[in-house]
Coordinates of C-alpha atoms in Angstrom, one line a residue:
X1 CA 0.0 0.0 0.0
X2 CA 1.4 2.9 -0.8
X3 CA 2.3 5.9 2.1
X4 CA -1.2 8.3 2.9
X5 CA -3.4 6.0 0.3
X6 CA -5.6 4.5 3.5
X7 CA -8.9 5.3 4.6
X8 CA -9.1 8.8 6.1
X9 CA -9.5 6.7 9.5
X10 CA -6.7 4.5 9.3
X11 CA -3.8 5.4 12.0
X12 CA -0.6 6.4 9.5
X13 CA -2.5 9.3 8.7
X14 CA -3.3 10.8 12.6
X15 CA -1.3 13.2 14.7
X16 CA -0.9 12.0 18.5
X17 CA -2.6 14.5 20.8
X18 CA -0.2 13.7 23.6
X19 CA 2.8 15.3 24.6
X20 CA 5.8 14.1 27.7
X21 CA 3.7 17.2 29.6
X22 CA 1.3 15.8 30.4
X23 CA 0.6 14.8 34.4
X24 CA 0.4 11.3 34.9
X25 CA -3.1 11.7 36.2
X26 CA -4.2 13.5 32.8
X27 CA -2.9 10.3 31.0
X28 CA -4.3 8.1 32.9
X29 CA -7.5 9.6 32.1
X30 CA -6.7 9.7 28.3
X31 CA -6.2 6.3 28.2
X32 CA -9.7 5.7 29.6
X33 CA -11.2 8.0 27.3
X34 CA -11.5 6.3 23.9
X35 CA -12.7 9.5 21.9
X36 CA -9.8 11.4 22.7
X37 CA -7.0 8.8 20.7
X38 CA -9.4 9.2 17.7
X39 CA -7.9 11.8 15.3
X40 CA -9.7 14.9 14.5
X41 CA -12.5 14.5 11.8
X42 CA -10.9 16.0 8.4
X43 CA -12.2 19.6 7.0
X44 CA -13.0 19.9 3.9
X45 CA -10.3 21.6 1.7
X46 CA -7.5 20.2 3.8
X47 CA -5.1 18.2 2.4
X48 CA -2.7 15.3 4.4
X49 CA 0.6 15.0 2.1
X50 CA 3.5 12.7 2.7
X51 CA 7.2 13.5 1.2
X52 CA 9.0 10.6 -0.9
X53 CA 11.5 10.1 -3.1
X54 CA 11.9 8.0 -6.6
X55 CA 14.4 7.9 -9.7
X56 CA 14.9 9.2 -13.1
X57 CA 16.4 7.3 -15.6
X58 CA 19.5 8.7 -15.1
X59 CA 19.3 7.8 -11.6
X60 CA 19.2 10.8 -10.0
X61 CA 17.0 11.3 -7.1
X62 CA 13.7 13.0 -7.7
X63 CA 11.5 14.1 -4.5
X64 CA 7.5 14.3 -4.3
X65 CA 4.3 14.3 -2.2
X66 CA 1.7 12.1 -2.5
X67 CA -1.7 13.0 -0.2
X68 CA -5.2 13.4 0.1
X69 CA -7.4 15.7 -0.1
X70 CA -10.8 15.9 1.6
X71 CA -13.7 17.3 0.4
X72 CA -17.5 17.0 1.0
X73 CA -19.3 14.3 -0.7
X74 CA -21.7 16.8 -1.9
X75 CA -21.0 20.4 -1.7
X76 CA -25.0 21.7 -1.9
X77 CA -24.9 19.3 1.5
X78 CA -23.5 20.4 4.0
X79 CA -23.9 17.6 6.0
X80 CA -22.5 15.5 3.4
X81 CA -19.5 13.4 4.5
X82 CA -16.0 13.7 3.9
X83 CA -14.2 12.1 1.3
X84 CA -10.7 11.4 -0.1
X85 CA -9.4 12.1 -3.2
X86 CA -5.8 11.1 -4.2
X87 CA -3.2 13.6 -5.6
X88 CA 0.9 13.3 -6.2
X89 CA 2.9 16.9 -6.9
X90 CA 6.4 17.2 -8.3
X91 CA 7.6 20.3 -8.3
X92 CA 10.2 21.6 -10.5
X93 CA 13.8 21.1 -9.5
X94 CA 14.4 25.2 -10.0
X95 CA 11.7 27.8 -10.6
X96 CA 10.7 28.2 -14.3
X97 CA 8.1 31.0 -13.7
X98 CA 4.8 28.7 -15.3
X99 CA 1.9 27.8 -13.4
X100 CA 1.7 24.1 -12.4
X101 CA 0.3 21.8 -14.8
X102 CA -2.5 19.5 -13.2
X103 CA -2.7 16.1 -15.1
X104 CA -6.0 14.6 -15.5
X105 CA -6.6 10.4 -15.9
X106 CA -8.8 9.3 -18.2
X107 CA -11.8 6.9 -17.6
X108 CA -13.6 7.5 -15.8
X109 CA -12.0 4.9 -13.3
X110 CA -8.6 5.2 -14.2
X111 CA -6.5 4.9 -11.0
X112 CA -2.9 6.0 -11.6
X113 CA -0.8 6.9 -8.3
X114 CA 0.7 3.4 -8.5
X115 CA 3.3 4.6 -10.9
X116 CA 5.3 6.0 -8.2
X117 CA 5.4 2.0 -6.6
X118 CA 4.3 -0.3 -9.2
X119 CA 6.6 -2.0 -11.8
X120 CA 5.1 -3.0 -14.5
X121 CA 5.8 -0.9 -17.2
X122 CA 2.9 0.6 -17.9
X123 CA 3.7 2.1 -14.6
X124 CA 7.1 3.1 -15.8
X125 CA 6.3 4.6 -18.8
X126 CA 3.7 6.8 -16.9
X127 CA 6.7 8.0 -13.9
X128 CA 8.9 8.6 -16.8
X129 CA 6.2 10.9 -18.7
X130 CA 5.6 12.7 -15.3
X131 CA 9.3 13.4 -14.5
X132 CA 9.6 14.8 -18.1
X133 CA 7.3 17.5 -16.7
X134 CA 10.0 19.4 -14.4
X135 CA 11.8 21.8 -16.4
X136 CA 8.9 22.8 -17.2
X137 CA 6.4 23.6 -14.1
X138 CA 5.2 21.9 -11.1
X139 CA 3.1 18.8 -11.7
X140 CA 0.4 17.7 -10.1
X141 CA -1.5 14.8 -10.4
X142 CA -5.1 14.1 -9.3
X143 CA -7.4 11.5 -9.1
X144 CA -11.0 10.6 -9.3
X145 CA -12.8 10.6 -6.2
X146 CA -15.2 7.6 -6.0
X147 CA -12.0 5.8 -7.7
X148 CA -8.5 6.9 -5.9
X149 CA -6.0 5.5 -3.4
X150 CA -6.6 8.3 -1.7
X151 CA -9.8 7.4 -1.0
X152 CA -13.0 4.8 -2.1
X153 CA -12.8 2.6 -4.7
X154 CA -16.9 2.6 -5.6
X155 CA -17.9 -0.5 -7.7
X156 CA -20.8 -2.8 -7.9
X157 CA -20.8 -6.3 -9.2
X158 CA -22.7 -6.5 -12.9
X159 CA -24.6 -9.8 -13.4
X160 CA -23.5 -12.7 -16.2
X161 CA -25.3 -12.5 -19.4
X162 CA -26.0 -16.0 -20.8
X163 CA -23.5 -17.9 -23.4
X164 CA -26.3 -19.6 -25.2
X165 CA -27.8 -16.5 -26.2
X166 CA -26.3 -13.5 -28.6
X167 CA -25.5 -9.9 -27.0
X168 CA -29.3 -8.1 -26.2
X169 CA -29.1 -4.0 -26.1
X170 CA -32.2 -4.7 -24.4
X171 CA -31.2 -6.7 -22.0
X172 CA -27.8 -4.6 -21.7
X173 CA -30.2 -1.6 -20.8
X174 CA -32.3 -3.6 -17.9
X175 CA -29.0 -4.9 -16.5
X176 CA -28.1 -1.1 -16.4
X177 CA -31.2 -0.2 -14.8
X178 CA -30.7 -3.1 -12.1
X179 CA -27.4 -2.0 -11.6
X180 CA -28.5 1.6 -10.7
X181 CA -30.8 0.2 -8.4
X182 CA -28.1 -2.3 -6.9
X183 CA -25.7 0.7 -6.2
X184 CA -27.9 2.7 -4.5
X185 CA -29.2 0.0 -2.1
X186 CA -25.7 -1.3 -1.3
X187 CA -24.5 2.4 -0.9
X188 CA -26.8 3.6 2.1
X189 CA -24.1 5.5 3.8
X190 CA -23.0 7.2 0.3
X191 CA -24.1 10.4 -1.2
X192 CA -24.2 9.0 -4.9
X193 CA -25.3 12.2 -6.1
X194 CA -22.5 13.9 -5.6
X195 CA -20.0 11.7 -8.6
X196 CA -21.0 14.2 -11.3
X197 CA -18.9 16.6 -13.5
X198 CA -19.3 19.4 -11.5
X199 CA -18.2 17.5 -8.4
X200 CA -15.2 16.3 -10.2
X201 CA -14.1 20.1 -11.5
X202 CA -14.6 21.3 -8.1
X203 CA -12.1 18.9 -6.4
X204 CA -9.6 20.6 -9.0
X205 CA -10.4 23.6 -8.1
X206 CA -9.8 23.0 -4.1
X207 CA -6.8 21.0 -4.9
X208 CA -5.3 23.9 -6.9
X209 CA -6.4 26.9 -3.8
X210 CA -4.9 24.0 -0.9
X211 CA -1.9 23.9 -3.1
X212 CA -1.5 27.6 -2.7
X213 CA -1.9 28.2 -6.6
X214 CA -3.8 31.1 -7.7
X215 CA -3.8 30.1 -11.9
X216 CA -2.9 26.4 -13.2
X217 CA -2.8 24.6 -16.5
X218 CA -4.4 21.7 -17.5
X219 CA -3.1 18.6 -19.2
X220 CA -5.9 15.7 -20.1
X221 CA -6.6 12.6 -22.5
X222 CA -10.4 11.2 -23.0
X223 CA -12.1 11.5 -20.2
X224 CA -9.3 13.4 -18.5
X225 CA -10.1 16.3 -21.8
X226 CA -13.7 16.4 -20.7
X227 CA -13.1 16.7 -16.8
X228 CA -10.4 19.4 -18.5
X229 CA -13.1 21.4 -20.2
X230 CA -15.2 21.2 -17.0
X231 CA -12.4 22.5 -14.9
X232 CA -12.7 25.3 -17.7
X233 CA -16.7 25.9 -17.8
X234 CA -16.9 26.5 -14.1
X235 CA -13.4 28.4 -12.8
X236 CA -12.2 29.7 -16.2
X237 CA -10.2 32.7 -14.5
X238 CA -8.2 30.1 -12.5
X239 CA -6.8 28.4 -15.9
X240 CA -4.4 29.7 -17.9
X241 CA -3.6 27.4 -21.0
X242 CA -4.6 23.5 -21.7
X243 CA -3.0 20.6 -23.9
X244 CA -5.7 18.0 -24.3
X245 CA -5.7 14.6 -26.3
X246 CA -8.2 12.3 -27.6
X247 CA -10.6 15.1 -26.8
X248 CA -14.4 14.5 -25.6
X249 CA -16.5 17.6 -25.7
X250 CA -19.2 18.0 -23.0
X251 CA -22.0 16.8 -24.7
X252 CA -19.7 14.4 -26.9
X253 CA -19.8 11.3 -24.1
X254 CA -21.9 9.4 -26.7
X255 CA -19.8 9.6 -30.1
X256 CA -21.5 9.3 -33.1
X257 CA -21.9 6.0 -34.8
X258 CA -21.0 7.5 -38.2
X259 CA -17.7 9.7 -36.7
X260 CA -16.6 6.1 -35.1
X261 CA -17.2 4.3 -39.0
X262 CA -15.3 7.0 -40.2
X263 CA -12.3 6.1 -38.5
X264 CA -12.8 2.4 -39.0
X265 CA -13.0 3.3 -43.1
X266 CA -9.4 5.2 -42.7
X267 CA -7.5 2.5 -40.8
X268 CA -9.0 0.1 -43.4
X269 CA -7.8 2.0 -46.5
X270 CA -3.8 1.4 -45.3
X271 CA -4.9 -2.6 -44.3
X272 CA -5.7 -2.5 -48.1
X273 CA -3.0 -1.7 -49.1
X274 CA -0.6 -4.0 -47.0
X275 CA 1.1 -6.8 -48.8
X276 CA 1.1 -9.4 -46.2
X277 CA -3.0 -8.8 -45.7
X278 CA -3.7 -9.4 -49.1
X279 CA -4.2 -12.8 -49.6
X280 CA -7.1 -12.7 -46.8
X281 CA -8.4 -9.5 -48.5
X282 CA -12.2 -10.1 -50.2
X283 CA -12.2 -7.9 -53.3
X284 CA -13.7 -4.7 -52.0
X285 CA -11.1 -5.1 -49.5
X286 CA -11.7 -4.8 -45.6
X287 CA -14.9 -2.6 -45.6
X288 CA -16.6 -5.2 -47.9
X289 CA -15.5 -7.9 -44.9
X290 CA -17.2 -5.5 -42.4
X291 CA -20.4 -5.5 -44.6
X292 CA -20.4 -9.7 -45.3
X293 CA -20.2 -9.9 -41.5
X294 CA -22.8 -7.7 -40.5
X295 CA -25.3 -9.4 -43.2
X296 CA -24.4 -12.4 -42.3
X297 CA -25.0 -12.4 -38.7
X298 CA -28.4 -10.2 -39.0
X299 CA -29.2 -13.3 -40.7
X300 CA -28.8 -15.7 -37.8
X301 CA -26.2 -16.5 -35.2
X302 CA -23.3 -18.5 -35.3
X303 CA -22.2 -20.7 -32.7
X304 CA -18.5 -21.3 -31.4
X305 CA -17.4 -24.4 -29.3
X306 CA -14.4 -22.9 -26.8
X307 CA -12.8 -25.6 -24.4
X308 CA -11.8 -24.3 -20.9
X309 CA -8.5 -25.3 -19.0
X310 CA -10.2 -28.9 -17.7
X311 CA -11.3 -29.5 -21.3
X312 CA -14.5 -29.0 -20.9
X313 CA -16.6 -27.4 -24.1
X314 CA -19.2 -24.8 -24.1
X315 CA -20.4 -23.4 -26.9
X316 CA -20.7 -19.2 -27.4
X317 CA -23.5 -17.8 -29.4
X318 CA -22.8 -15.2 -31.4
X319 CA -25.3 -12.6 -33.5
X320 CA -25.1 -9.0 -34.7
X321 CA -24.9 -7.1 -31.6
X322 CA -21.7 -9.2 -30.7
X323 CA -20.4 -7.9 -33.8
X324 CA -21.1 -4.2 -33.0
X325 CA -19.6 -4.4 -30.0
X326 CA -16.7 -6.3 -31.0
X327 CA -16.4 -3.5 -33.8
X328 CA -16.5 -0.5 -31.1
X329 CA -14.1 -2.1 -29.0
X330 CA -11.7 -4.2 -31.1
X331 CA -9.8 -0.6 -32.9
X332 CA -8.3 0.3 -29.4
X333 CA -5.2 -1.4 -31.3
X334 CA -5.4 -0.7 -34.9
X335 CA -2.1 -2.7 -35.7
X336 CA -4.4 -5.9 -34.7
X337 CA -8.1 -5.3 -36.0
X338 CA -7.9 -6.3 -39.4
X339 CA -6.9 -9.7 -38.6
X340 CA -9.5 -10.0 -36.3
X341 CA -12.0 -9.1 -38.6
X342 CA -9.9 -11.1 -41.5
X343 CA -10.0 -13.9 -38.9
X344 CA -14.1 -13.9 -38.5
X345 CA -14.8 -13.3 -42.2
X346 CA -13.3 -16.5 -43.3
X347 CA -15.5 -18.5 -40.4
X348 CA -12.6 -18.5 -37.4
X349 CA -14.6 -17.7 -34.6
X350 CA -13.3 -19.4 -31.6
X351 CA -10.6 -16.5 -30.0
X352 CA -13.6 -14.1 -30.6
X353 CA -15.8 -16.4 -28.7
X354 CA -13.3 -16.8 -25.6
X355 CA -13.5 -13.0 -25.4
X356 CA -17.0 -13.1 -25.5
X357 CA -17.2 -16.1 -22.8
X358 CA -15.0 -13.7 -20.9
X359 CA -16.8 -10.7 -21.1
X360 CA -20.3 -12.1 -20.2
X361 CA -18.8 -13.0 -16.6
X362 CA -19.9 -11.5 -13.6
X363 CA -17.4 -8.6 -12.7
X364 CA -16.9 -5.6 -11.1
X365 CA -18.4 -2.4 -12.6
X366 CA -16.7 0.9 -11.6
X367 CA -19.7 3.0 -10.2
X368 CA -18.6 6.6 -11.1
X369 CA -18.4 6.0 -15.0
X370 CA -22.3 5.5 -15.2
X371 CA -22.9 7.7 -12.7
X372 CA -20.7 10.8 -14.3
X373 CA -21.9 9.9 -17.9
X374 CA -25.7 9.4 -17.1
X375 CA -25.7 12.7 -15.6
X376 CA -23.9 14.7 -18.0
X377 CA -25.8 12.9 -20.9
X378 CA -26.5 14.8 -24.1
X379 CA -28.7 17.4 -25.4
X380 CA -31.6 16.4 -27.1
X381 CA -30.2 17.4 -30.3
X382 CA -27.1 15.5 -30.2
X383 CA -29.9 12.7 -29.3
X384 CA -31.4 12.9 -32.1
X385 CA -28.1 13.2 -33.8
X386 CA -27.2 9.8 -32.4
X387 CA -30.4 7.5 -32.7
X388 CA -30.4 8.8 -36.8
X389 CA -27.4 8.1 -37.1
X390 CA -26.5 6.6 -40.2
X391 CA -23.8 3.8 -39.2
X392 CA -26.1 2.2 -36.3
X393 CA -26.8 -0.8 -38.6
X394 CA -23.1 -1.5 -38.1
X395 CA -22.0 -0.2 -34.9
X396 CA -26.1 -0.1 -33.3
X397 CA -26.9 1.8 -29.9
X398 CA -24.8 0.4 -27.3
X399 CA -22.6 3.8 -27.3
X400 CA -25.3 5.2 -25.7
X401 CA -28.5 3.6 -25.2
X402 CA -28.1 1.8 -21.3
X403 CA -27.1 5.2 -20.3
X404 CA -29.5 6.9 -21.8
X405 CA -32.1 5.0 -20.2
X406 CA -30.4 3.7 -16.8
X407 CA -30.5 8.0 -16.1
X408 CA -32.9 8.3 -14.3
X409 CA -32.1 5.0 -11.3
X410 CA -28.9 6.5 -11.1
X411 CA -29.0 9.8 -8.3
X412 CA -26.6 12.5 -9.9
X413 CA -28.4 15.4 -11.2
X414 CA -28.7 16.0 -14.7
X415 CA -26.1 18.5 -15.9
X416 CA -28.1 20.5 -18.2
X417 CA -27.4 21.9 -21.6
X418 CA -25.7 25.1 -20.3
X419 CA -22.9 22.8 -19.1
X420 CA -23.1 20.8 -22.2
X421 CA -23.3 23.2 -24.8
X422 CA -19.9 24.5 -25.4
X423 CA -19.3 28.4 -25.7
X424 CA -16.6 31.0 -26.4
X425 CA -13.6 30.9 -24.8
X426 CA -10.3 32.8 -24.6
X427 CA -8.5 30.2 -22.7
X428 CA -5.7 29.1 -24.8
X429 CA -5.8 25.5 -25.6
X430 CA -3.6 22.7 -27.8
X431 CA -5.7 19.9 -29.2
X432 CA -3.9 17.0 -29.8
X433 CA -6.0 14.3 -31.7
X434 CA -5.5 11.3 -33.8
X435 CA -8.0 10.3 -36.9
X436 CA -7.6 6.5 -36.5
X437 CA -9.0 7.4 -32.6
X438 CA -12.6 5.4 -32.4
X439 CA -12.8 5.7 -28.7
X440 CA -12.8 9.6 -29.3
X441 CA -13.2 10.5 -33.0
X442 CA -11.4 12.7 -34.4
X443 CA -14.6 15.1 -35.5
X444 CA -15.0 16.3 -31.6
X445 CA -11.8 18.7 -32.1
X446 CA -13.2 19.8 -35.6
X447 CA -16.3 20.9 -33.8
X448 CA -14.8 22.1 -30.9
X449 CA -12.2 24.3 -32.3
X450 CA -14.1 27.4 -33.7
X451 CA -15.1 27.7 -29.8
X452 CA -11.1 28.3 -29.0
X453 CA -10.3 31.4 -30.8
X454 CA -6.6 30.7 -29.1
X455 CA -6.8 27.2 -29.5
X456 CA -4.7 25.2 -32.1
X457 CA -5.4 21.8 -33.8
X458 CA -2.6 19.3 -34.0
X459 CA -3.9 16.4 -35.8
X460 CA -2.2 13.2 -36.5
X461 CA -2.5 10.7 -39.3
X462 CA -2.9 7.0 -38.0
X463 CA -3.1 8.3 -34.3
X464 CA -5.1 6.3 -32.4
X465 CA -6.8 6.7 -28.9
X466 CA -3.4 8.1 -26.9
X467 CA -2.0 10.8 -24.8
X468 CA -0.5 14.3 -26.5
X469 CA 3.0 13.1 -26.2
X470 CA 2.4 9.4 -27.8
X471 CA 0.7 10.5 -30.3
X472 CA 3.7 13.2 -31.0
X473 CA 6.4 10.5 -30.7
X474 CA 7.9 10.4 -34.2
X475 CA 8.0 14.4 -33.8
X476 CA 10.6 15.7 -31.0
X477 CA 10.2 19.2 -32.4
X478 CA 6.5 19.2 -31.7
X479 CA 7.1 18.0 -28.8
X480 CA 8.9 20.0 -27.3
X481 CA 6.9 22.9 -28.9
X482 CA 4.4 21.8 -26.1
X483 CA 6.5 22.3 -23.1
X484 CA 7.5 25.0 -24.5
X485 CA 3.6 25.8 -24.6
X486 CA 2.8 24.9 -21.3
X487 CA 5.6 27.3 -20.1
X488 CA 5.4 30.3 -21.6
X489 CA 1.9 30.2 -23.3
X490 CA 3.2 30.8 -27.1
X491 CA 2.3 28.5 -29.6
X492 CA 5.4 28.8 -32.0
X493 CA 6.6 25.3 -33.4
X494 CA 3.4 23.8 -33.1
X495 CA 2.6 22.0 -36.5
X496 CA -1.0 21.9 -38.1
X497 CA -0.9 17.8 -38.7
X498 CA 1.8 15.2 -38.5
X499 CA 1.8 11.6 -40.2
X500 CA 2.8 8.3 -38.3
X501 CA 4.0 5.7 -40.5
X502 CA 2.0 2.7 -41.8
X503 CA 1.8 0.3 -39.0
X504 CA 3.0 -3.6 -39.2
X505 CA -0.2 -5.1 -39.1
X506 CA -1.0 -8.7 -37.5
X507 CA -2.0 -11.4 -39.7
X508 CA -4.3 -13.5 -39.2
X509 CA -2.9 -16.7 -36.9
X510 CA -4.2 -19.3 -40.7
X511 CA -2.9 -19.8 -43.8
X512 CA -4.9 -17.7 -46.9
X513 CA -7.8 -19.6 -48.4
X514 CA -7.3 -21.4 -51.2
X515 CA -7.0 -18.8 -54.3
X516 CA -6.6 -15.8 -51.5
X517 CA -9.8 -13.8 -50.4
X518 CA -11.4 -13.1 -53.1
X519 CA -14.0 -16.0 -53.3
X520 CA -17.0 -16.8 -51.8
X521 CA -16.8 -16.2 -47.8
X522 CA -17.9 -19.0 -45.8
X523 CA -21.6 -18.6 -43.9

């Protein structure tokens, strides 16, 4: 456990209210006096901070604080209890004059203060992209409440769905629904209401005036943009520049079935054109695949026999809402989906039925991510955007629709379409997105740009769903024409769009069909 993570209760984290003063006969009555060894309740806006020390690559010792920070539960209660949220600053070795620069996680649910303990190198890669910070400004780091060491980790368990059986938005909704329900009956001691958007910005906010910082900037990817833009709506004078990837507008939670496709059709055209994918390739090439599988399994299911470790068989039905879900989900690594979809074209269904076994488990569901995206929702236009969409007969609802109606079980207040719509600011911000990105699409920048008179628009060709600095990896000049941003506020260096090179895509784990792709698909 790492040092000032535990409960707000737990003993690393209390002062003694003893001294060697003290007559015996005071002590003696201490020690029959439960109450007075338990340590002051915490306020909220104070923060509890502990001082350690890690390495940089080169070795050298780097020093930081990792705390908590308490805050009310629900700030239009003010009985509403206390609760942590986890943070971690690094300051700059030597003053460079900048305001700090508070990184956001993505998510929501994405704990990362382990990457000042943990090992694996995901965790590595993070401390290494945090230390890169200092000669720039201060960094500070904060988490999620409702999902931080710092604090609670909030989750429910979500029910199996059935293997005998193809994927059901309806029954995805009622499980949705019952999980609401579930939460807020297992919870009776929580303020639910209180994990919404506004919350989240606020914690920011009190971080930043604990801290002692009267301006900040603001560094976010995905969900971690849109908590970002939040920060922004509600204490705007406090922020004064942002650098935000894989960007996700305030009403943009649902994306748009045909921005997604869009993004599908451009990582397809360079899978067309790779030499080692061709003999799998049907002739209209990997869009055509896409459009034999969807007909094919709107005409009836297919079913997949999977063994477990004992041996033992089951068998996995699979049927058009399987595929759209396996199509929103499956592009996180673009270097891999054609195969997959190479792979179920030609009739090899049994790895995508082992994910699907795996998926229909039991498991835990992080509360706060249906809770903050229920009540933020959309506007009713963007609603209408989304259920007329063209491209739901190949990606269908499930972007949006068990929010959408699980909203009203879940307690957090609806945001409203003054915090949703976005509006003129002067707040200078750097976009960072990539067009192969189908968790974010690319289109939420484009729309969000005109609204950022100082803003500027990096986008990058075969970027996919990553952070402003991955996605700039084959570019040190741009790069560093970010620091350089988030330190003195000019915007010199920074390119309009950048190109990543063709990836190596996966094959698929079969030889080609007799006489390559081009035949008749199996049914």
């Amino acid at each position: 456990m790492e040092p000032c993570t535990q409960s707000p209760n737990k003993g690393a984290c209390m002062r003694s209210i003893l001294t060697l003063a003290f007559r015996r006969c005071v002590l003696l009555s201490l020690i029959f006096t439960a109450p007075a060894f338990a340590a002051p309740p915490h306020r909220a806006g104070e923060i509890v901070v502990e001082h350690n020390t890690t390495r940089n690559e080169a070795g050298a010792v780097v020093h930081y604080e990792i705390g908590t920070l308490y805050v009310r539960e629900n700030r239009k209660n003010a009985d509403s209890r206390i609760i942590g949220v986890g943070f971690a600053r690094i300051k700059a070795p030597h003053p460079t004059g900048a305001p700090p620069i508070f990184w956001l996680p993505g998510g929501p649910g994405l704990s990362v203060l382990g990457a000042f303990t943990d090992t694996d190198n995901a965790a590595k890669g993070r401390l290494r992209s945090w230390l890169a910070f200092g000669t720039t400004a201060d960094l500070v780091i904060i988490e999620q409440r409702g999902y931080t060491r710092g604090g609670e980790m909030l989750e429910a368990m979500g029910e199996a769905s059935p293997l005998d059986q193809p994927a059901s938005l309806r029954a995805e909704a009622l499980a949705m629904r019952e999980l609401a329900k579930r939460a807020v009956a297992e919870n009776p001691d929580k303020d639910l209401s209180g994990y919404n958007i506004a919350e989240f910005a606020a914690d920011v906010d009190d971080l930043r005036g604990a801290l002692g910082y009267d301006q900040i900037s603001l560094f976010g990817g995905s969900f971690g943009s849109q908590w970002s833009l939040a920060v922004m709506h509600f204490y705007p004078r406090t922020i004064a520049r942002a650098v935000l990837s894989g960007v996700e507008p305030l009403n943009n939670g649902y994306d748009l079935p045909s921005h997604v496709f869009a993004a599908l059709q451009r990582i397809a055209y360079d899978a067309d054109r790779d030499a080692a994918l061709a003999p799998y390739l049907p002739t209209g090439g990997m869009m055509q695949a896409v459009q034999a599988l969807r007909h094919r399994l709107a005409a009836r299911p297919v079913r997949a026999v999977i063994h477990d470790e004992s041996g033992r068989s089951r068998t996995i039905v699979l049927g058009l809402g399987d595929l759209q879900l396996a199509l929103l989900s499956h592009t996180q690594e673009a270097e891999q989906w054609p195969a997959f979809i190479l792979s179920l074209y030609h009739g090899h269904y049994e790895s995508w039925a082992q994910e699907v076994a795996e998926a229909r488990e039991a498991g835990k569901v992080k509360l706060i991510g249906p809770l903050a995206d229920s009540s933020l929702g959309v506007t009713a236009a963007r609603e209408h955007q989304l259920r007329s969409d063209p491209a739901l007969d190949f990606l269908g609802n499930w972007n949006f629709e068990a929010n959408i109606a699980s909203a009203p079980d879940w307690p957090t207040p609806d945001m409203g379409d003054d915090v949703r719509m976005p509006v003129e600011s002067s707040i200078p911000v750097v976009f960072v997105h990539g067009d192969w990105d189908t968790s974010t699409p690319v289109e939420n920048t484009l729309g969000l740009l005109p609204y950022y008179p100082n803003g500027h628009a990096i986008l990058v060709h075969r970027g996919g769903h990553d952070g402003t600095f991955y996605q700039l990896r084959e570019d040190p000049i741009a790069k560093q024409a970010v620091y350089d941003f988030l330190k003195t506020g000019k915007m010199t260096g920074l390119p309009v769009a950048i190109s990543l090179p063709a990836p190596r895509f996966a094959i698929p784990s079969f030889a080609p069909p007799a006489g390559g792709g081009k035949g008749r698909a199996p049914h």
